[in-house]
């Protein structure tokens, strides 16, 4: 056992290329064959610790699972399962995580799960608990996950920073969102973020996404740390951070500004893969630099033009779509995209993303018209009611508007506009913003004195986490509705539904008659 575990410790610290070479030498060495034969003969006489650590070493050195040696060790572990102490249980759980399911492995896993359930109340070591959480995995029954959670919570006051990282990632491996544990781990991580390696920080953000855990303080602490040490990170690492934040819908404003500077200083960094990642991040999070807007867009546009001869039609569509969301029209790339062959190839494909591609093309065409410098706000916008039915989550708003305005003829609902845009409610007011006008009286003619309000009841996910800053698609819709002559009022639907009926009426009254509902200037791409 000592020989095998020493070989494993040396082996695991080698690079992948060295491991391949050393593994061949180890397996061909006559002493290794003798060692395996001796292990096979003595397996039933070994102590529990030697047995478990030998199996762990053999599996991790790459001895095939279907060999007599591995299968025998697995069966002997099953026979001696009740003799194992907590440390051996932890090591065995880790080992089984690296094995494929077969008859013997499945039987041992089932027995181990029962034993873990019995032993949990006696385990006080958080390191062992988190390892069991990780190894039991997402397929563990809910009651077992709950028992592990309660055991960790009993020891949560003794949580160290390394264990906080491990427990956080173990919860993700178990696909179990325990808010009390995550909050405690987050606090410890925030206090010691400067000690966390790059890979661990990325894994934390990925775990937050998988667990649907949104902690603005944690995200801000990680972003501030990377921001304050940006000179120590290369551009690829910062880009990976930004990409992880993008999946969470969190906008690390300062870090995104620093990365803009790095990209404009060294655009050669932007190969095609990196360019597409950067475009997705900045368009999704709706970030446009204040000081270097033109330079940043020109840098991205120039890089995109460079890859036009080799880029696929789908990637070209995604790149153009991202730039259009940000309000920038890449003319050469647009010409390439809208050529008949490219467009036909995109729309005739039978892949799973056909509808998504059609939506992206529709948005690109809308941007070409509405974001063009030559576009003039129309005096009259042709609209129609999409449906007279109001969805359940808008009934409260409809009833509040009727109570506030006195009549359902004073507003329209489910309104469909050109470019396939829809608004939940439309209200029209006089030029002094004092009086709401009946829809019928202003429906069939253009009148520049009529003010049009568009109410959009949107989910929390449409904003960047912890802010009222709209993400890219919502920001684009808001910009385009402004171009069509609407004053857009965004309402967070979840908070609105939590209001009492009286509060809902007062809230809508404030939005309709407030001068803030009518900004004097055009809403910018990044407007809050």
XYZ file of C-alpha atoms in Angstrom:
528
model
C 0.000 0.000 0.000
C 2.782 2.441 0.877
C 4.503 1.706 -2.430
C 1.313 2.225 -4.471
C 0.259 5.428 -2.690
C 3.776 6.871 -3.041
C 3.748 6.122 -6.778
C 0.337 7.806 -7.040
C 1.471 10.924 -5.147
C 4.458 11.314 -7.471
C 2.382 10.510 -10.536
C -0.416 13.030 -9.912
C 1.985 15.979 -9.776
C 3.270 15.341 -13.321
C 2.007 17.056 -16.478
C -0.350 15.149 -18.777
C 2.435 14.328 -21.239
C 4.700 13.109 -18.451
C 1.864 11.054 -16.982
C 1.323 9.237 -20.291
C 5.017 8.413 -20.530
C 5.414 7.387 -16.864
C 2.219 5.306 -16.916
C 3.634 3.213 -19.744
C 6.910 2.712 -17.832
C 5.049 1.793 -14.622
C 2.775 -0.751 -16.307
C 5.701 -2.368 -18.160
C 7.882 -2.594 -15.032
C 8.149 -6.199 -13.776
C 8.023 -5.045 -10.135
C 4.597 -3.427 -10.742
C 3.177 -6.692 -12.050
C 4.487 -8.535 -8.954
C 3.094 -5.822 -6.718
C -0.372 -6.178 -8.272
C -0.241 -9.960 -7.940
C 0.706 -9.686 -4.264
C -2.096 -7.178 -3.707
C -4.561 -9.578 -5.321
C -3.424 -12.466 -3.051
C -3.385 -10.438 0.192
C -6.468 -8.250 -0.359
C -8.673 -10.142 2.119
C -5.995 -9.991 4.861
C -5.323 -6.258 4.536
C -6.383 -3.656 7.096
C -9.338 -1.447 6.163
C -7.067 1.556 5.559
C -4.606 -0.354 3.379
C -7.459 -1.879 1.397
C -9.177 1.415 0.639
C -5.989 3.363 -0.127
C -4.719 0.558 -2.384
C -7.940 0.640 -4.423
C -7.702 4.442 -4.598
C -4.105 4.319 -5.876
C -4.718 1.501 -8.372
C -7.771 3.232 -9.903
C -6.060 6.601 -10.148
C -2.953 5.107 -11.741
C -5.215 3.892 -14.529
C -5.450 0.160 -13.970
C -8.517 -0.815 -16.049
C -11.747 -1.295 -14.126
C -12.526 -4.654 -15.744
C -9.320 -6.297 -14.467
C -9.477 -9.030 -11.830
C -7.449 -6.816 -9.453
C -9.860 -3.858 -9.418
C -12.970 -6.061 -9.336
C -11.558 -8.100 -6.446
C -10.659 -5.011 -4.410
C -14.163 -3.602 -4.995
C -15.764 -6.867 -3.778
C -13.527 -7.034 -0.695
C -14.396 -3.413 0.151
C -18.052 -4.431 -0.042
C -17.435 -7.320 2.387
C -15.592 -5.076 4.862
C -17.794 -2.022 4.426
C -19.097 -1.938 8.006
C -15.520 -1.987 9.357
C -14.526 1.245 7.600
C -13.982 4.388 9.662
C -15.141 7.827 8.479
C -11.836 8.651 6.773
C -11.902 5.367 4.829
C -15.516 6.002 3.833
C -14.470 9.397 2.459
C -11.589 7.930 0.429
C -13.757 5.089 -0.884
C -16.481 7.550 -1.953
C -13.867 9.555 -3.880
C -12.574 6.392 -5.575
C -16.019 5.209 -6.646
C -16.613 8.606 -8.234
C -13.887 7.734 -10.767
C -15.359 4.347 -11.706
C -18.031 3.499 -14.252
C -21.131 1.752 -12.956
C -21.048 -2.022 -13.193
C -22.577 -4.790 -11.037
C -19.922 -4.689 -8.300
C -19.509 -0.909 -8.269
C -23.271 -0.300 -8.102
C -23.626 -2.757 -5.203
C -20.772 -1.077 -3.321
C -22.222 2.389 -3.977
C -25.632 1.312 -2.653
C -24.060 -0.129 0.494
C -21.885 2.951 0.951
C -24.909 5.240 0.672
C -26.682 3.328 3.463
C -23.566 3.441 5.624
C -23.103 7.189 5.037
C -26.707 7.770 6.063
C -26.088 5.947 9.363
C -22.723 7.597 10.042
C -23.563 11.235 9.207
C -24.554 12.205 12.792
C -21.147 11.049 14.073
C -19.057 12.910 11.458
C -17.685 16.203 12.736
C -14.978 16.790 10.138
C -16.174 19.275 7.485
C -13.499 18.050 5.075
C -14.983 14.532 5.188
C -18.542 15.870 4.982
C -17.853 17.982 1.897
C -16.084 15.051 0.257
C -19.109 12.840 0.874
C -21.378 15.556 -0.525
C -19.273 15.755 -3.653
C -19.075 11.991 -4.083
C -22.730 11.236 -3.362
C -23.436 13.662 -6.214
C -26.661 14.946 -7.697
C -28.202 11.449 -7.849
C -28.238 11.105 -4.055
C -31.777 11.031 -2.587
C -33.064 14.325 -1.212
C -33.274 13.040 2.376
C -29.554 12.174 2.281
C -28.682 15.618 0.897
C -30.731 17.135 3.712
C -28.870 15.067 6.338
C -25.512 16.148 4.929
C -26.711 19.759 4.951
C -27.705 19.559 8.631
C -24.359 17.960 9.544
C -22.436 20.773 7.819
C -24.603 23.432 9.465
C -23.704 22.024 12.912
C -20.019 22.663 12.169
C -20.483 25.875 10.174
C -18.977 28.080 12.933
C -15.660 26.254 12.497
C -15.556 26.800 8.740
C -12.095 27.654 7.365
C -11.516 29.366 4.042
C -10.231 26.225 2.222
C -13.205 24.232 3.502
C -15.592 27.060 2.543
C -14.386 26.730 -1.042
C -14.732 22.942 -0.941
C -18.217 22.990 0.621
C -19.407 25.602 -1.912
C -18.282 23.432 -4.834
C -19.563 20.247 -3.154
C -23.072 21.730 -3.016
C -22.834 22.367 -6.760
C -21.682 18.778 -7.357
C -24.669 17.585 -5.310
C -26.949 20.078 -7.117
C -28.367 21.167 -3.776
C -28.913 24.842 -3.016
C -28.594 25.313 0.751
C -28.874 29.085 1.229
C -27.586 29.097 4.865
C -24.449 27.148 3.909
C -23.886 29.134 0.709
C -24.214 32.424 2.601
C -21.722 31.291 5.260
C -19.268 30.078 2.605
C -19.727 33.296 0.611
C -18.863 35.413 3.636
C -15.677 33.425 4.258
C -14.738 33.615 0.559
C -15.261 37.395 0.494
C -12.973 37.797 3.510
C -10.200 35.709 1.934
C -10.742 36.238 -1.773
C -7.086 37.277 -2.272
C -6.033 33.714 -1.307
C -8.181 31.982 -3.906
C -6.467 30.765 -7.107
C -7.850 31.736 -10.506
C -9.411 28.335 -11.260
C -11.268 28.281 -7.938
C -12.787 31.719 -8.579
C -14.130 30.569 -11.946
C -15.518 27.382 -10.364
C -17.294 29.455 -7.695
C -19.046 31.537 -10.371
C -19.981 28.397 -12.312
C -21.360 26.855 -9.111
C -23.464 29.984 -8.484
C -24.943 29.623 -11.963
C -25.681 25.891 -11.574
C -27.295 26.440 -8.171
C -29.143 29.592 -9.348
C -27.548 31.370 -6.388
C -27.355 35.145 -6.791
C -25.260 36.931 -4.165
C -24.428 40.480 -5.277
C -21.945 40.999 -2.400
C -20.013 37.874 -3.406
C -20.020 38.820 -7.108
C -18.897 42.364 -6.276
C -16.087 41.098 -4.014
C -14.769 38.780 -6.743
C -15.056 41.506 -9.397
C -13.351 44.094 -7.161
C -10.503 41.677 -6.420
C -9.885 40.935 -10.100
C -10.266 44.623 -10.898
C -7.693 45.681 -8.256
C -5.194 43.042 -9.427
C -5.924 43.328 -13.175
C -2.252 43.943 -13.936
C -1.476 40.416 -12.632
C -3.993 38.667 -14.905
C -3.619 38.090 -18.605
C -6.388 39.129 -20.983
C -7.641 35.581 -21.449
C -8.184 35.161 -17.694
C -10.093 38.444 -17.407
C -12.176 37.436 -20.424
C -13.084 34.140 -18.741
C -14.138 36.045 -15.619
C -16.337 38.343 -17.686
C -17.836 35.367 -19.516
C -18.676 33.698 -16.177
C -20.279 36.931 -14.941
C -22.236 37.130 -18.200
C -23.886 33.748 -17.583
C -24.936 35.068 -14.157
C -26.257 38.327 -15.603
C -23.935 40.390 -13.384
C -22.238 43.486 -14.805
C -18.795 44.172 -13.231
C -18.649 47.732 -14.580
C -15.087 48.722 -13.662
C -13.597 45.417 -14.789
C -15.392 45.689 -18.135
C -13.937 49.191 -18.549
C -10.407 47.964 -17.830
C -10.821 45.116 -20.314
C -11.942 47.599 -22.994
C -8.611 49.404 -22.572
C -6.674 46.145 -22.850
C -8.541 45.129 -26.013
C -8.101 48.492 -27.746
C -4.383 48.516 -26.839
C -3.808 44.968 -28.122
C -6.506 43.899 -30.610
C -4.273 41.034 -31.832
C -5.468 39.148 -28.760
C -8.890 38.875 -30.370
C -8.796 35.705 -32.401
C -12.187 34.642 -33.751
C -13.132 32.621 -30.669
C -12.186 35.427 -28.271
C -13.941 38.031 -30.425
C -17.222 36.108 -30.288
C -16.932 35.721 -26.493
C -16.269 39.457 -26.008
C -19.212 40.393 -28.239
C -21.556 38.066 -26.334
C -20.424 39.425 -22.956
C -20.736 43.126 -23.783
C -24.030 42.816 -25.660
C -25.701 40.590 -23.065
C -24.644 42.853 -20.176
C -25.394 46.002 -22.203
C -22.067 47.702 -21.529
C -20.739 50.495 -23.718
C -17.660 52.437 -22.518
C -18.297 56.130 -22.006
C -14.871 57.425 -23.054
C -13.732 54.934 -25.703
C -17.024 53.977 -27.305
C -16.031 54.743 -30.892
C -12.545 53.202 -30.573
C -13.924 50.063 -28.937
C -16.557 49.521 -31.624
C -14.082 50.221 -34.422
C -11.624 47.732 -32.897
C -14.264 45.008 -32.723
C -15.528 45.858 -36.226
C -12.030 45.763 -37.681
C -11.362 42.363 -36.090
C -14.652 41.014 -37.416
C -13.840 42.222 -40.918
C -10.508 40.397 -40.728
C -12.273 37.076 -40.084
C -15.037 37.488 -42.700
C -13.360 35.121 -45.231
C -13.277 32.250 -42.702
C -16.230 32.838 -40.389
C -19.280 30.562 -40.656
C -22.678 32.072 -41.421
C -23.987 31.195 -37.941
C -21.012 32.807 -36.209
C -21.331 35.850 -38.458
C -25.002 36.183 -37.506
C -24.148 35.993 -33.797
C -21.387 38.596 -34.144
C -23.533 41.039 -36.128
C -26.479 40.498 -33.774
C -24.298 41.331 -30.749
C -23.023 44.557 -32.296
C -26.550 45.539 -33.348
C -27.829 45.035 -29.796
C -25.210 47.567 -28.707
C -26.507 50.019 -31.321
C -23.573 49.672 -33.738
C -24.069 48.716 -37.390
C -21.059 46.826 -38.893
C -21.844 47.604 -42.543
C -19.399 45.283 -44.305
C -20.368 42.328 -42.120
C -24.050 43.180 -42.636
C -23.610 43.104 -46.401
C -21.917 39.714 -46.120
C -24.634 38.360 -43.837
C -27.579 39.535 -45.919
C -26.315 38.110 -49.181
C -28.913 35.697 -50.528
C -26.761 32.567 -50.141
C -25.899 33.311 -46.523
C -29.461 34.175 -45.584
C -30.903 31.117 -47.305
C -28.389 28.807 -45.654
C -29.312 30.171 -42.222
C -33.070 29.929 -42.705
C -33.219 26.616 -44.585
C -31.162 24.697 -42.029
C -33.085 22.145 -39.973
C -31.060 22.498 -36.792
C -32.501 23.059 -33.316
C -31.642 26.763 -33.420
C -33.609 27.695 -36.533
C -36.167 29.793 -34.605
C -33.403 31.535 -32.687
C -31.628 32.389 -35.935
C -34.846 33.778 -37.420
C -35.307 35.963 -34.337
C -31.720 37.220 -34.575
C -32.080 38.045 -38.268
C -35.321 39.890 -37.551
C -33.592 41.955 -34.842
C -30.662 42.728 -37.152
C -33.028 44.021 -39.840
C -34.921 46.121 -37.274
C -31.619 47.621 -36.093
C -30.603 48.412 -39.681
C -33.704 50.558 -40.058
C -34.286 52.017 -36.600
C -30.632 52.635 -35.628
C -29.713 54.123 -38.975
C -28.705 57.826 -38.742
C -31.199 58.532 -41.524
C -34.168 57.131 -39.569
C -36.843 59.741 -38.798
C -39.381 59.212 -36.017
C -42.717 58.447 -37.708
C -45.648 60.765 -37.074
C -47.976 57.772 -36.915
C -47.228 54.146 -35.960
C -49.539 51.440 -37.249
C -50.510 49.172 -34.344
C -52.940 46.363 -33.672
C -54.146 44.433 -30.657
C -52.311 41.125 -30.537
C -54.951 39.522 -28.306
C -57.792 40.690 -26.104
C -56.832 38.110 -23.508
C -54.579 39.286 -20.685
C -52.128 36.819 -19.205
C -52.491 35.959 -15.533
C -49.439 37.982 -14.485
C -50.895 41.149 -16.116
C -54.439 40.958 -14.734
C -53.491 42.871 -11.625
C -52.014 45.690 -13.749
C -55.133 45.784 -15.947
C -57.454 46.025 -12.941
C -55.277 48.762 -11.396
C -55.353 50.769 -14.648
C -59.149 50.476 -14.874
C -59.482 51.693 -11.284
C -57.026 54.540 -11.902
C -58.308 55.700 -15.318
C -61.965 54.787 -14.845
C -62.452 52.951 -18.122
C -60.688 50.235 -20.118
C -61.078 52.431 -23.227
C -58.395 54.711 -21.769
C -55.612 52.215 -22.543
C -54.742 49.371 -24.884
C -53.344 46.003 -23.937
C -51.202 43.436 -25.783
C -50.314 45.925 -28.507
C -48.309 44.678 -31.495
C -46.054 47.190 -33.245
C -43.960 47.032 -36.407
C -40.797 44.893 -36.239
C -42.769 42.347 -34.147
C -42.392 44.357 -30.974
C -45.141 44.023 -28.396
C -46.020 46.182 -25.427
C -48.157 45.145 -22.486
C -50.122 48.400 -22.134
C -50.263 51.633 -24.125
C -51.533 54.924 -22.680
C -51.839 58.248 -24.516
C -51.620 61.686 -22.900
C -51.874 65.314 -23.900
C -48.782 67.422 -24.562
C -48.820 68.886 -21.038
C -48.736 65.391 -19.536
C -51.707 66.235 -17.357
C -54.499 64.235 -18.933
C -54.912 60.679 -20.224
C -56.712 60.624 -23.583
C -59.193 57.976 -24.776
C -57.584 55.570 -27.227
C -60.385 55.906 -29.798
C -59.993 59.691 -29.992
C -56.337 59.463 -31.031
C -56.296 56.142 -32.827
C -56.675 56.980 -36.486
C -54.585 60.060 -37.054
C -51.146 61.442 -36.425
C -50.870 64.066 -33.724
C -47.449 65.198 -32.575
C -48.940 66.640 -29.382
C -50.043 63.198 -28.162
C -47.610 61.532 -25.772
C -47.482 57.736 -25.973
C -46.535 55.611 -22.966
C -45.500 51.987 -23.334
C -45.648 49.868 -20.179
C -43.452 46.763 -20.184
C -43.844 44.376 -17.239
C -40.570 42.478 -17.232
C -39.027 39.662 -15.171
C -36.082 40.154 -12.841
C -33.883 38.197 -15.265
C -34.211 41.014 -17.840
C -31.990 43.248 -15.663
C -28.380 42.859 -14.601
C -28.245 41.222 -11.170
C -28.750 43.641 -8.291
C -29.553 46.638 -10.534
C -32.276 48.164 -12.697
C -29.825 48.188 -15.616
C -31.553 46.406 -18.537
C -29.707 43.601 -20.256
C -29.010 43.795 -23.973
C -32.249 42.604 -25.588
C -34.454 44.687 -23.291
C -32.214 47.745 -23.785
C -32.488 47.317 -27.563
C -36.287 47.037 -27.374
C -36.466 50.135 -25.181
C -34.232 52.058 -27.613
C -36.334 51.039 -30.599
C -39.632 51.902 -28.906
C -38.166 55.353 -28.188
C -37.359 55.682 -31.888
C -40.986 54.819 -32.694
C -42.167 57.634 -30.456
C -42.919 55.834 -27.191
C -41.868 56.754 -23.677
C -40.999 53.373 -22.183
C -41.779 52.544 -18.558
C -40.188 49.336 -17.282
C -41.950 47.669 -14.361
C -40.404 44.796 -12.429
C -43.303 42.366 -12.514
C -42.337 40.377 -9.411
C -42.326 43.453 -7.176
C -45.549 44.722 -8.752
C -47.323 41.430 -8.012
C -46.268 41.687 -4.360
C -47.987 45.099 -3.958
C -51.447 45.508 -2.464
C -54.141 46.660 -4.911
C -54.040 50.175 -3.422
C -50.259 50.365 -3.703
C -50.407 49.078 -7.284
C -52.796 51.892 -8.260
C -50.593 54.519 -6.589
C -47.483 53.056 -8.233
C -48.997 53.271 -11.733
C -50.331 56.763 -11.018
C -46.814 57.896 -10.110
C -45.395 56.371 -13.296
C -48.051 57.878 -15.589
C -48.104 61.412 -14.218
C -44.457 61.708 -13.157
C -42.259 63.925 -15.314
C -39.526 61.295 -14.947
C -41.631 59.058 -17.156
C -40.876 61.486 -20.004
C -37.110 61.927 -20.301
C -36.199 64.967 -22.332
C -33.411 63.218 -24.198
C -33.211 59.972 -26.118
C -32.554 56.916 -23.984
C -29.024 55.685 -24.551
C -28.000 52.079 -25.027
C -26.796 51.863 -21.479
C -29.478 53.981 -19.812
C -30.631 52.874 -16.376
